[in-house]
mmCIF file of C-alpha atoms and ligand atoms in Angstrom:
data_model
loop_
_atom_site.group_PDB
_atom_site.id
_atom_site.type_symbol
_atom_site.label_atom_id
_atom_site.label_comp_id
_atom_site.label_asym_id
_atom_site.label_seq_id
_atom_site.Cartn_x
_atom_site.Cartn_y
_atom_site.Cartn_z
ATOM 1 C CA MET E 222 -74.903 43.186 -134.271
ATOM 2 C CA SER E 223 -73.446 46.559 -135.150
ATOM 3 C CA GLN E 224 -74.077 47.867 -138.649
ATOM 4 C CA GLN E 225 -70.901 48.637 -140.612
ATOM 5 C CA LYS E 226 -70.886 52.204 -141.954
ATOM 6 C CA THR E 227 -70.021 52.495 -145.643
ATOM 7 C CA ASN E 228 -66.934 54.621 -145.066
ATOM 8 C CA GLN E 229 -65.651 52.374 -142.296
ATOM 9 C CA ILE E 230 -62.354 50.644 -143.055
ATOM 10 C CA THR E 231 -62.685 46.917 -143.744
ATOM 11 C CA GLU E 232 -60.381 44.292 -142.377
ATOM 12 C CA ALA E 233 -59.140 43.404 -145.866
ATOM 13 C CA ARG E 234 -58.418 47.024 -146.792
ATOM 14 C CA LEU E 235 -56.708 47.621 -143.482
ATOM 15 C CA ILE E 236 -54.373 44.693 -144.042
ATOM 16 C CA GLU E 237 -53.742 45.740 -147.647
ATOM 17 C CA SER E 238 -52.984 49.343 -146.752
ATOM 18 C CA ARG E 239 -51.231 49.090 -143.385
ATOM 19 C CA VAL E 240 -49.370 45.777 -143.133
ATOM 20 C CA ARG E 241 -45.871 45.832 -144.600
ATOM 21 C CA LYS E 242 -45.902 44.185 -148.042
ATOM 22 C CA SER E 243 -43.074 41.771 -147.179
ATOM 23 C CA LEU E 244 -45.129 40.580 -144.194
ATOM 24 C CA ARG E 245 -48.373 40.172 -146.134
ATOM 25 C CA GLU E 246 -46.631 37.786 -148.496
ATOM 26 C CA LEU E 247 -45.314 35.607 -145.660
ATOM 27 C CA SER E 248 -46.816 32.531 -144.049
ATOM 28 C CA ALA E 249 -46.508 32.152 -140.285
ATOM 29 C CA TYR E 250 -44.037 29.607 -138.896
ATOM 30 C CA SER E 251 -45.959 26.400 -138.611
ATOM 31 C CA ALA E 252 -45.317 23.317 -136.533
ATOM 32 C CA PRO E 253 -48.558 21.334 -136.697
ATOM 33 C CA ARG E 254 -49.423 19.368 -133.548
ATOM 34 C CA LEU E 255 -50.866 16.173 -134.893
ATOM 35 C CA ASP E 256 -52.194 13.669 -132.460
ATOM 36 C CA CYS E 257 -49.653 10.878 -132.974
ATOM 37 C CA ALA E 258 -48.464 8.412 -130.352
ATOM 38 C CA VAL E 259 -44.855 8.793 -131.491
ATOM 39 C CA ARG E 260 -43.790 12.396 -132.101
ATOM 40 C CA LEU E 261 -40.390 12.705 -133.722
ATOM 41 C CA ASP E 262 -40.947 15.982 -135.541
ATOM 42 C CA GLY E 263 -39.806 18.811 -133.237
ATOM 43 C CA ASN E 264 -36.157 18.041 -132.366
ATOM 44 C CA GLU E 265 -37.168 17.979 -128.705
ATOM 45 C CA SER E 266 -35.716 15.654 -126.090
ATOM 46 C CA PRO E 267 -37.914 12.602 -125.424
ATOM 47 C CA PHE E 268 -36.923 12.374 -121.759
ATOM 48 C CA ALA E 269 -39.061 13.624 -118.873
ATOM 49 C CA LEU E 270 -37.374 14.888 -115.697
ATOM 50 C CA SER E 271 -35.816 12.315 -113.365
ATOM 51 C CA LYS E 272 -37.718 11.866 -110.076
ATOM 52 C CA GLY E 273 -35.071 13.702 -108.037
ATOM 53 C CA LEU E 274 -34.961 16.636 -110.427
ATOM 54 C CA GLU E 275 -38.740 16.756 -110.622
ATOM 55 C CA THR E 276 -38.960 17.236 -106.849
ATOM 56 C CA MET E 277 -36.356 20.003 -106.948
ATOM 57 C CA VAL E 278 -38.190 21.706 -109.804
ATOM 58 C CA GLN E 279 -41.507 21.514 -107.923
ATOM 59 C CA ASN E 280 -39.907 23.062 -104.845
ATOM 60 C CA ALA E 281 -38.463 25.858 -106.973
ATOM 61 C CA ILE E 282 -41.821 26.556 -108.623
ATOM 62 C CA ARG E 283 -43.513 26.728 -105.217
ATOM 63 C CA LYS E 284 -41.258 29.646 -104.296
ATOM 64 C CA VAL E 285 -42.356 31.736 -107.293
ATOM 65 C CA GLU E 286 -44.570 34.738 -106.536
ATOM 66 C CA VAL E 287 -46.686 34.886 -109.653
ATOM 67 C CA ASN E 288 -48.242 38.200 -108.580
ATOM 68 C CA ARG E 289 -44.800 39.802 -108.997
ATOM 69 C CA TYR E 290 -42.884 40.520 -112.177
ATOM 70 C CA PRO E 291 -39.854 38.333 -112.848
ATOM 71 C CA ASP E 292 -36.338 39.659 -112.262
ATOM 72 C CA PRO E 293 -35.989 41.735 -115.459
ATOM 73 C CA GLU E 294 -32.254 41.077 -115.621
ATOM 74 C CA ALA E 295 -32.523 37.372 -114.627
ATOM 75 C CA LYS E 296 -29.427 38.003 -112.505
ATOM 76 C CA ASN E 297 -29.317 34.678 -110.620
ATOM 77 C CA LEU E 298 -29.808 32.686 -113.764
ATOM 78 C CA ARG E 299 -27.200 34.670 -115.686
ATOM 79 C CA ASN E 300 -24.758 34.160 -112.809
ATOM 80 C CA ILE E 301 -25.270 30.416 -112.986
ATOM 81 C CA ILE E 302 -24.857 30.422 -116.776
ATOM 82 C CA SER E 303 -21.730 32.490 -116.304
ATOM 83 C CA LYS E 304 -20.335 29.891 -113.895
ATOM 84 C CA VAL E 305 -21.173 26.995 -116.212
ATOM 85 C CA SER E 306 -19.867 28.670 -119.385
ATOM 86 C CA GLY E 307 -16.899 30.603 -118.008
ATOM 87 C CA PHE E 308 -18.143 33.832 -119.647
ATOM 88 C CA SER E 309 -18.800 36.967 -117.626
ATOM 89 C CA LYS E 310 -22.501 37.665 -117.094
ATOM 90 C CA ASP E 311 -22.133 40.933 -119.008
ATOM 91 C CA ARG E 312 -21.482 38.858 -122.102
ATOM 92 C CA ILE E 313 -24.695 36.846 -121.654
ATOM 93 C CA LEU E 314 -28.218 37.773 -122.740
ATOM 94 C CA LEU E 315 -31.293 35.577 -122.330
ATOM 95 C CA GLY E 316 -34.247 35.186 -124.647
ATOM 96 C CA ASN E 317 -37.666 33.586 -124.691
ATOM 97 C CA GLY E 318 -36.132 30.785 -126.740
ATOM 98 C CA SER E 319 -33.374 31.520 -129.227
ATOM 99 C CA ASP E 320 -36.194 32.474 -131.615
ATOM 100 C CA GLU E 321 -36.575 35.681 -129.646
ATOM 101 C CA LEU E 322 -32.829 36.295 -129.667
ATOM 102 C CA ILE E 323 -32.817 35.997 -133.473
ATOM 103 C CA GLY E 324 -35.475 38.733 -133.580
ATOM 104 C CA MET E 325 -33.526 40.906 -131.159
ATOM 105 C CA LEU E 326 -30.376 40.535 -133.244
ATOM 106 C CA ILE E 327 -32.162 41.561 -136.425
ATOM 107 C CA THR E 328 -33.799 44.550 -134.732
ATOM 108 C CA THR E 329 -30.440 45.694 -133.365
ATOM 109 C CA PHE E 330 -28.216 45.108 -136.372
ATOM 110 C CA SER E 331 -30.240 46.674 -139.136
ATOM 111 C CA GLY E 332 -28.503 50.011 -139.282
ATOM 112 C CA GLY E 333 -26.082 49.310 -142.136
ATOM 113 C CA THR E 334 -26.944 47.629 -145.421
ATOM 114 C CA LYS E 335 -30.190 46.073 -144.091
ATOM 115 C CA LYS E 336 -29.110 42.743 -145.546
ATOM 116 C CA ILE E 337 -29.036 39.323 -143.914
ATOM 117 C CA LEU E 338 -27.074 36.462 -145.430
ATOM 118 C CA TYR E 339 -27.379 32.750 -144.703
ATOM 119 C CA PRO E 340 -26.841 29.469 -146.499
ATOM 120 C CA THR E 341 -29.867 27.348 -147.446
ATOM 121 C CA PRO E 342 -31.526 25.076 -146.603
ATOM 122 C CA THR E 343 -31.455 26.221 -142.991
ATOM 123 C CA PHE E 344 -33.644 27.229 -140.058
ATOM 124 C CA SER E 345 -36.589 29.190 -141.427
ATOM 125 C CA MET E 346 -36.755 31.851 -138.702
ATOM 126 C CA TYR E 347 -33.750 33.802 -140.041
ATOM 127 C CA GLY E 348 -35.622 34.525 -143.261
ATOM 128 C CA LEU E 349 -39.068 34.837 -141.717
ATOM 129 C CA THR E 350 -37.978 37.320 -139.044
ATOM 130 C CA GLY E 351 -35.690 39.151 -141.451
ATOM 131 C CA LEU E 352 -38.496 39.697 -143.953
ATOM 132 C CA ALA E 353 -40.929 40.703 -141.236
ATOM 133 C CA MET E 354 -38.462 43.373 -140.172
ATOM 134 C CA GLY E 355 -37.949 44.665 -143.691
ATOM 135 C CA MET E 356 -34.473 43.242 -144.290
ATOM 136 C CA GLU E 357 -33.200 42.041 -147.655
ATOM 137 C CA LEU E 358 -32.375 38.333 -147.644
ATOM 138 C CA ILE E 359 -29.333 36.880 -149.370
ATOM 139 C CA GLU E 360 -29.735 33.123 -149.529
ATOM 140 C CA LEU E 361 -26.823 31.030 -150.756
ATOM 141 C CA PRO E 362 -27.169 27.311 -151.500
ATOM 142 C CA LEU E 363 -25.034 24.923 -149.452
ATOM 143 C CA ASP E 364 -22.768 22.603 -151.457
ATOM 144 C CA GLU E 365 -23.456 18.957 -152.337
ATOM 145 C CA GLN E 366 -22.483 17.786 -148.820
ATOM 146 C CA PHE E 367 -24.610 20.575 -147.296
ATOM 147 C CA ASP E 368 -21.429 22.366 -146.235
ATOM 148 C CA ILE E 369 -20.795 26.076 -146.801
ATOM 149 C CA ASP E 370 -19.765 26.928 -150.355
ATOM 150 C CA SER E 371 -16.807 29.163 -149.455
ATOM 151 C CA ALA E 372 -16.165 30.787 -152.815
ATOM 152 C CA VAL E 373 -19.800 31.758 -153.388
ATOM 153 C CA THR E 374 -20.273 32.905 -149.787
ATOM 154 C CA ILE E 375 -17.175 35.063 -149.604
ATOM 155 C CA GLU E 376 -17.966 36.677 -152.939
ATOM 156 C CA ALA E 377 -21.501 37.478 -151.715
ATOM 157 C CA ILE E 378 -20.199 38.876 -148.412
ATOM 158 C CA ASN E 379 -17.722 41.133 -150.184
ATOM 159 C CA LYS E 380 -20.371 42.314 -152.625
ATOM 160 C CA ASN E 381 -23.236 42.859 -150.138
ATOM 161 C CA ASN E 382 -21.534 43.577 -146.809
ATOM 162 C CA PRO E 383 -24.507 42.126 -144.858
ATOM 163 C CA ASP E 384 -25.380 43.471 -141.404
ATOM 164 C CA LEU E 385 -25.873 39.897 -140.201
ATOM 165 C CA ILE E 386 -24.819 36.416 -141.260
ATOM 166 C CA PHE E 387 -26.581 33.418 -139.711
ATOM 167 C CA LEU E 388 -24.798 30.051 -139.623
ATOM 168 C CA ALA E 389 -26.605 27.212 -137.861
ATOM 169 C CA SER E 390 -23.950 24.644 -137.022
ATOM 170 C CA PRO E 391 -25.035 21.858 -136.766
ATOM 171 C CA ASN E 392 -27.521 22.952 -139.374
ATOM 172 C CA ASN E 393 -31.261 22.379 -139.292
ATOM 173 C CA PRO E 394 -32.726 20.545 -141.237
ATOM 174 C CA THR E 395 -29.636 18.910 -142.773
ATOM 175 C CA GLY E 396 -28.043 17.833 -139.460
ATOM 176 C CA ASN E 397 -24.371 18.393 -140.312
ATOM 177 C CA ALA E 398 -21.941 20.798 -138.665
ATOM 178 C CA PHE E 399 -20.190 23.161 -141.089
ATOM 179 C CA SER E 400 -16.387 22.976 -141.538
ATOM 180 C CA SER E 401 -14.637 25.058 -138.896
ATOM 181 C CA SER E 402 -12.172 26.388 -141.466
ATOM 182 C CA LYS E 403 -15.026 27.705 -143.631
ATOM 183 C CA ILE E 404 -16.650 29.438 -140.667
ATOM 184 C CA ARG E 405 -13.314 31.071 -139.865
ATOM 185 C CA GLU E 406 -12.982 32.252 -143.476
ATOM 186 C CA ILE E 407 -16.390 33.926 -143.124
ATOM 187 C CA LEU E 408 -15.450 35.539 -139.821
ATOM 188 C CA ASP E 409 -12.194 36.795 -141.326
ATOM 189 C CA CYS E 410 -13.871 38.589 -144.214
ATOM 190 C CA SER E 411 -17.093 39.878 -142.561
ATOM 191 C CA GLU E 412 -17.551 43.426 -141.403
ATOM 192 C CA GLY E 413 -21.028 42.722 -140.056
ATOM 193 C CA VAL E 414 -22.136 40.439 -137.232
ATOM 194 C CA VAL E 415 -21.662 36.684 -137.683
ATOM 195 C CA VAL E 416 -24.122 34.613 -135.650
ATOM 196 C CA ILE E 417 -23.263 30.962 -135.083
ATOM 197 C CA ASP E 418 -26.451 29.281 -133.971
ATOM 198 C CA GLU E 419 -25.378 26.348 -131.806
ATOM 199 C CA ALA E 420 -28.862 25.058 -130.985
ATOM 200 C CA TYR E 421 -27.610 21.495 -131.612
ATOM 201 C CA SER E 422 -23.965 21.732 -130.564
ATOM 202 C CA ASP E 423 -24.501 19.536 -127.483
ATOM 203 C CA PHE E 424 -24.854 16.661 -129.956
ATOM 204 C CA SER E 425 -21.816 17.514 -132.075
ATOM 205 C CA GLY E 426 -19.200 17.674 -129.329
ATOM 206 C CA HIS E 427 -17.923 20.925 -130.802
ATOM 207 C CA THR E 428 -18.448 24.572 -129.974
ATOM 208 C CA PHE E 429 -17.196 27.809 -131.511
ATOM 209 C CA MET E 430 -17.386 29.565 -128.116
ATOM 210 C CA PRO E 431 -13.563 29.937 -127.807
ATOM 211 C CA LEU E 432 -13.643 32.086 -130.965
ATOM 212 C CA LEU E 433 -15.532 34.734 -128.967
ATOM 213 C CA GLU E 434 -12.116 35.741 -127.599
ATOM 214 C CA GLU E 435 -10.789 36.257 -131.116
ATOM 215 C CA TYR E 436 -13.589 37.975 -133.017
ATOM 216 C CA ASP E 437 -15.442 41.121 -131.914
ATOM 217 C CA ASN E 438 -18.186 40.468 -134.463
ATOM 218 C CA LEU E 439 -19.075 36.926 -133.345
ATOM 219 C CA VAL E 440 -22.349 36.098 -131.596
ATOM 220 C CA ILE E 441 -23.158 32.594 -130.390
ATOM 221 C CA LEU E 442 -26.682 31.347 -129.740
ATOM 222 C CA ARG E 443 -27.494 28.369 -127.550
ATOM 223 C CA THR E 444 -30.790 26.972 -126.290
ATOM 224 C CA LEU E 445 -32.123 24.629 -123.611
ATOM 225 C CA SER E 446 -34.827 23.447 -126.020
ATOM 226 C CA LYS E 447 -32.991 20.500 -127.532
ATOM 227 C CA VAL E 448 -31.564 19.030 -124.346
ATOM 228 C CA GLY E 449 -34.793 18.508 -122.447
ATOM 229 C CA PHE E 450 -36.436 21.859 -121.769
ATOM 230 C CA ALA E 451 -38.232 23.111 -124.875
ATOM 231 C CA GLY E 452 -41.191 24.108 -122.703
ATOM 232 C CA LEU E 453 -39.143 26.582 -120.673
ATOM 233 C CA ARG E 454 -38.331 28.709 -123.737
ATOM 234 C CA LEU E 455 -34.818 29.703 -122.767
ATOM 235 C CA GLY E 456 -32.270 30.835 -125.326
ATOM 236 C CA ILE E 457 -28.785 32.099 -124.440
ATOM 237 C CA LEU E 458 -26.728 34.611 -126.383
ATOM 238 C CA TYR E 459 -22.982 35.113 -125.910
ATOM 239 C CA ALA E 460 -21.096 38.061 -127.384
ATOM 240 C CA ARG E 461 -18.778 40.944 -126.523
ATOM 241 C CA GLU E 462 -20.048 43.199 -123.728
ATOM 242 C CA GLY E 463 -20.569 46.151 -126.051
ATOM 243 C CA LEU E 464 -22.734 44.125 -128.437
ATOM 244 C CA VAL E 465 -24.722 42.646 -125.546
ATOM 245 C CA ARG E 466 -25.360 46.172 -124.242
ATOM 246 C CA GLU E 467 -26.807 47.235 -127.609
ATOM 247 C CA ILE E 468 -28.948 44.109 -128.077
ATOM 248 C CA ASN E 469 -30.218 44.452 -124.505
ATOM 249 C CA LYS E 470 -31.835 47.755 -125.470
ATOM 250 C CA VAL E 471 -34.404 45.987 -127.672
ATOM 251 C CA ARG E 472 -35.170 43.239 -125.146
ATOM 252 C CA TYR E 473 -38.598 43.376 -123.539
ATOM 253 C CA PRO E 474 -38.065 43.893 -119.797
ATOM 254 C CA TYR E 475 -39.562 40.633 -118.520
ATOM 255 C CA ASN E 476 -38.865 38.371 -121.476
ATOM 256 C CA VAL E 477 -37.915 35.318 -119.382
ATOM 257 C CA ASN E 478 -40.769 34.513 -117.018
ATOM 258 C CA SER E 479 -40.297 33.709 -113.310
ATOM 259 C CA LEU E 480 -41.153 30.021 -113.632
ATOM 260 C CA SER E 481 -38.608 29.496 -116.397
ATOM 261 C CA GLN E 482 -35.953 31.402 -114.483
ATOM 262 C CA GLU E 483 -36.446 29.316 -111.333
ATOM 263 C CA VAL E 484 -36.603 25.977 -113.140
ATOM 264 C CA ALA E 485 -33.589 26.736 -115.345
ATOM 265 C CA GLU E 486 -31.567 27.634 -112.237
ATOM 266 C CA VAL E 487 -32.258 24.206 -110.769
ATOM 267 C CA ILE E 488 -31.393 22.388 -113.977
ATOM 268 C CA LEU E 489 -28.199 24.285 -114.696
ATOM 269 C CA ASN E 490 -26.948 23.765 -111.157
ATOM 270 C CA ASP E 491 -26.836 20.039 -111.849
ATOM 271 C CA LEU E 492 -26.016 19.153 -115.431
ATOM 272 C CA GLU E 493 -25.782 15.415 -114.883
ATOM 273 C CA PHE E 494 -29.345 14.861 -116.116
ATOM 274 C CA VAL E 495 -28.678 16.822 -119.304
ATOM 275 C CA ASN E 496 -25.365 15.095 -119.969
ATOM 276 C CA GLU E 497 -26.820 11.622 -119.484
ATOM 277 C CA ASN E 498 -29.668 12.378 -121.873
ATOM 278 C CA VAL E 499 -27.317 13.734 -124.523
ATOM 279 C CA GLN E 500 -25.271 10.514 -124.284
ATOM 280 C CA LEU E 501 -28.415 8.390 -124.648
ATOM 281 C CA ILE E 502 -29.522 10.366 -127.685
ATOM 282 C CA LEU E 503 -26.099 10.035 -129.296
ATOM 283 C CA LYS E 504 -26.161 6.274 -128.785
ATOM 284 C CA GLU E 505 -29.618 6.089 -130.336
ATOM 285 C CA ARG E 506 -28.604 8.394 -133.206
ATOM 286 C CA HIS E 507 -25.816 5.991 -134.159
ATOM 287 C CA ARG E 508 -28.181 3.048 -133.974
ATOM 288 C CA VAL E 509 -30.959 4.729 -136.012
ATOM 289 C CA TYR E 510 -28.395 5.950 -138.565
ATOM 290 C CA ASP E 511 -27.031 2.415 -139.031
ATOM 291 C CA ARG E 512 -30.503 0.924 -139.306
ATOM 292 C CA LEU E 513 -31.668 3.554 -141.826
ATOM 293 C CA SER E 514 -28.504 3.052 -143.875
ATOM 294 C CA GLU E 515 -29.321 -0.658 -144.224
ATOM 295 C CA ILE E 516 -32.666 0.144 -145.870
ATOM 296 C CA GLY E 517 -32.420 0.172 -149.655
ATOM 297 C CA GLY E 518 -33.528 3.297 -151.518
ATOM 298 C CA LEU E 519 -32.715 5.726 -148.697
ATOM 299 C CA ASP E 520 -30.021 8.415 -148.814
ATOM 300 C CA VAL E 521 -29.160 9.087 -145.193
ATOM 301 C CA TYR E 522 -27.130 12.203 -144.367
ATOM 302 C CA ARG E 523 -24.481 12.367 -141.660
ATOM 303 C CA SER E 524 -25.832 13.898 -138.461
ATOM 304 C CA ASP E 525 -24.097 15.960 -135.783
ATOM 305 C CA ALA E 526 -27.460 16.810 -134.207
ATOM 306 C CA ASN E 527 -30.389 15.080 -132.453
ATOM 307 C CA PHE E 528 -32.144 14.276 -135.726
ATOM 308 C CA ILE E 529 -31.418 12.590 -139.041
ATOM 309 C CA PHE E 530 -32.154 13.996 -142.482
ATOM 310 C CA PHE E 531 -32.816 11.542 -145.292
ATOM 311 C CA ARG E 532 -34.089 11.321 -148.817
ATOM 312 C CA VAL E 533 -36.504 8.716 -150.078
ATOM 313 C CA LYS E 534 -38.561 8.458 -153.244
ATOM 314 C CA GLY E 535 -42.219 9.256 -152.592
ATOM 315 C CA ALA E 536 -41.388 11.106 -149.355
ATOM 316 C CA GLY E 537 -44.729 12.947 -149.204
ATOM 317 C CA VAL E 538 -46.749 9.725 -149.395
ATOM 318 C CA ILE E 539 -44.423 7.954 -146.943
ATOM 319 C CA PHE E 540 -44.762 10.836 -144.478
ATOM 320 C CA ASN E 541 -48.573 10.556 -144.545
ATOM 321 C CA LYS E 542 -48.526 6.773 -144.242
ATOM 322 C CA LEU E 543 -46.275 7.070 -141.186
ATOM 323 C CA ILE E 544 -48.823 9.409 -139.595
ATOM 324 C CA LYS E 545 -51.533 6.796 -140.166
ATOM 325 C CA LYS E 546 -49.309 4.388 -138.239
ATOM 326 C CA GLY E 547 -49.046 6.875 -135.380
ATOM 327 C CA VAL E 548 -45.537 8.143 -136.159
ATOM 328 C CA LEU E 549 -45.019 11.832 -136.840
ATOM 329 C CA ILE E 550 -41.758 13.010 -138.417
ATOM 330 C CA ARG E 551 -41.117 16.234 -140.360
ATOM 331 C CA ASN E 552 -41.756 16.566 -144.067
ATOM 332 C CA PHE E 553 -39.373 18.845 -145.976
ATOM 333 C CA HIS E 554 -40.351 17.591 -149.403
ATOM 334 C CA SER E 555 -40.605 20.458 -151.858
ATOM 335 C CA LEU E 556 -39.499 21.324 -155.345
ATOM 336 C CA GLY E 557 -35.767 21.584 -155.990
ATOM 337 C CA ARG E 558 -33.099 20.936 -153.410
ATOM 338 C CA LEU E 559 -35.319 19.362 -150.765
ATOM 339 C CA LYS E 560 -37.127 17.008 -153.100
ATOM 340 C CA ASN E 561 -38.100 13.843 -151.202
ATOM 341 C CA CYS E 562 -36.431 14.960 -147.978
ATOM 342 C CA LEU E 563 -37.659 13.976 -144.523
ATOM 343 C CA ARG E 564 -36.283 14.610 -141.041
ATOM 344 C CA VAL E 565 -36.671 12.380 -138.021
ATOM 345 C CA THR E 566 -35.875 13.468 -134.467
ATOM 346 C CA ILE E 567 -34.052 10.926 -132.311
ATOM 347 C CA GLY E 568 -36.468 9.855 -129.601
ATOM 348 C CA ALA E 569 -36.441 7.312 -126.784
ATOM 349 C CA PRO E 570 -35.377 3.798 -127.891
ATOM 350 C CA HIS E 571 -38.971 2.504 -128.091
ATOM 351 C CA GLU E 572 -40.025 5.499 -130.208
ATOM 352 C CA ASN E 573 -37.119 5.054 -132.604
ATOM 353 C CA GLU E 574 -37.981 1.383 -132.885
ATOM 354 C CA ALA E 575 -41.624 2.234 -133.647
ATOM 355 C CA PHE E 576 -40.436 4.621 -136.375
ATOM 356 C CA LEU E 577 -38.038 2.096 -137.939
ATOM 357 C CA ILE E 578 -40.670 -0.654 -137.967
ATOM 358 C CA ALA E 579 -43.341 1.673 -139.387
ATOM 359 C CA LEU E 580 -40.954 2.913 -142.094
ATOM 360 C CA ARG E 581 -40.024 -0.624 -143.122
ATOM 361 C CA ASP E 582 -43.723 -1.536 -143.271
ATOM 362 C CA VAL E 583 -44.580 1.505 -145.368
ATOM 363 C CA LEU E 584 -41.701 0.936 -147.774
ATOM 364 C CA SER E 585 -42.580 -2.718 -148.289
ATOM 365 C CA SER E 586 -46.323 -2.120 -148.762
HETATM 366 N N1 PMP Z 25 -32.004 27.621 -134.097
HETATM 367 C C1 PMP Z 25 -32.143 26.473 -134.747
HETATM 368 C C2 PMP Z 25 -31.102 26.070 -135.726
HETATM 369 C C3 PMP Z 25 -33.277 25.661 -134.527
HETATM 370 O O1 PMP Z 25 -33.434 24.545 -135.211
HETATM 371 C C4 PMP Z 25 -34.239 26.085 -133.584
HETATM 372 C C5 PMP Z 25 -35.471 25.261 -133.252
HETATM 373 N N2 PMP Z 25 -36.095 24.636 -134.236
HETATM 374 C C6 PMP Z 25 -34.045 27.291 -132.940
HETATM 375 C C7 PMP Z 25 -32.916 28.036 -133.195
HETATM 376 C C8 PMP Z 25 -35.063 27.846 -131.977
HETATM 377 O O2 PMP Z 25 -34.891 27.283 -130.744
HETATM 378 P P1 PMP Z 25 -35.651 27.832 -129.451
HETATM 379 O O3 PMP Z 25 -36.543 26.736 -129.023
HETATM 380 O O4 PMP Z 25 -34.555 28.107 -128.468
HETATM 381 O O5 PMP Z 25 -36.389 29.075 -129.833
#
């Protein structure tokens, strides 16, 4: 073992002196992988590929030359996305999940006030990435129905003139879509970039994509993660060409790997599988919502997404007891606004049934 010299920098001192303070105070994003038979914690799709699609995917993967770099521009894939969405490929940028696109947006649009604004509770990566990149965060509480509080938001926008506003609609973890009229009010008064994160819009039946024709400062984020392909890590950004050109400058050259590009091309060429799965999840969401609403002592929030947010006394204990029964959901219980809040992803019918039975058991024990 090498002897450490006395004047040699220690790990602790190095971190203290060289890591940005805002980063030192952060905790990493965590999504624990507990070994549970029923996993309804990650807002993933429960459905594996159909046999036909699986064969096509395997054939596509066989063609990949892993000794070569991927197409840095992902041209074929962007062409297909362009065909499916009706937007020119110059208005489309791909990311290694929309997580990466959020980072790219913050890196690009940090040349004004260095402020990011978003309502809370919401997806944690806006704040986490913003802080890591030295931005100031302006967090505004959502109203009682978890909708945007217009008066408070517009006042804060006028006062702070944020570089970026993030609006996840439908919102995670609350599940509801925000009112379209309130989103328009925000777009009308913002001089920075407004990002509508539509990670869950396939389950809401609504998209703000048409507004891209009206507002130069609108960016829309989509992802394949929630509709069956979380493992591919493919996020899609739509915006004006000029904005896409700027954001593209901070993109790592080969950010979408060859396997993901090939597989995504196959999937997006035939959306029947995705559409069928979305319909199945919607049917199950209605059923789980109705069943949860029948259970006394639960406050169940309306969902426009592939998960349901609910409040129950003793949420922390209930969460742990569910794990013991082999059912993993997501615990949001904390002080304040999220007291006693839990979130359950809609799974396959048998998984939802296992969750409902386990919850009833836990509540009656
Ligand atoms: N936005 C929202 C609102 C999300 O909930 C998530 C996933 N939890 C993401 C973005 C990130 O999705 P991706 O898998 O595409 O990185």
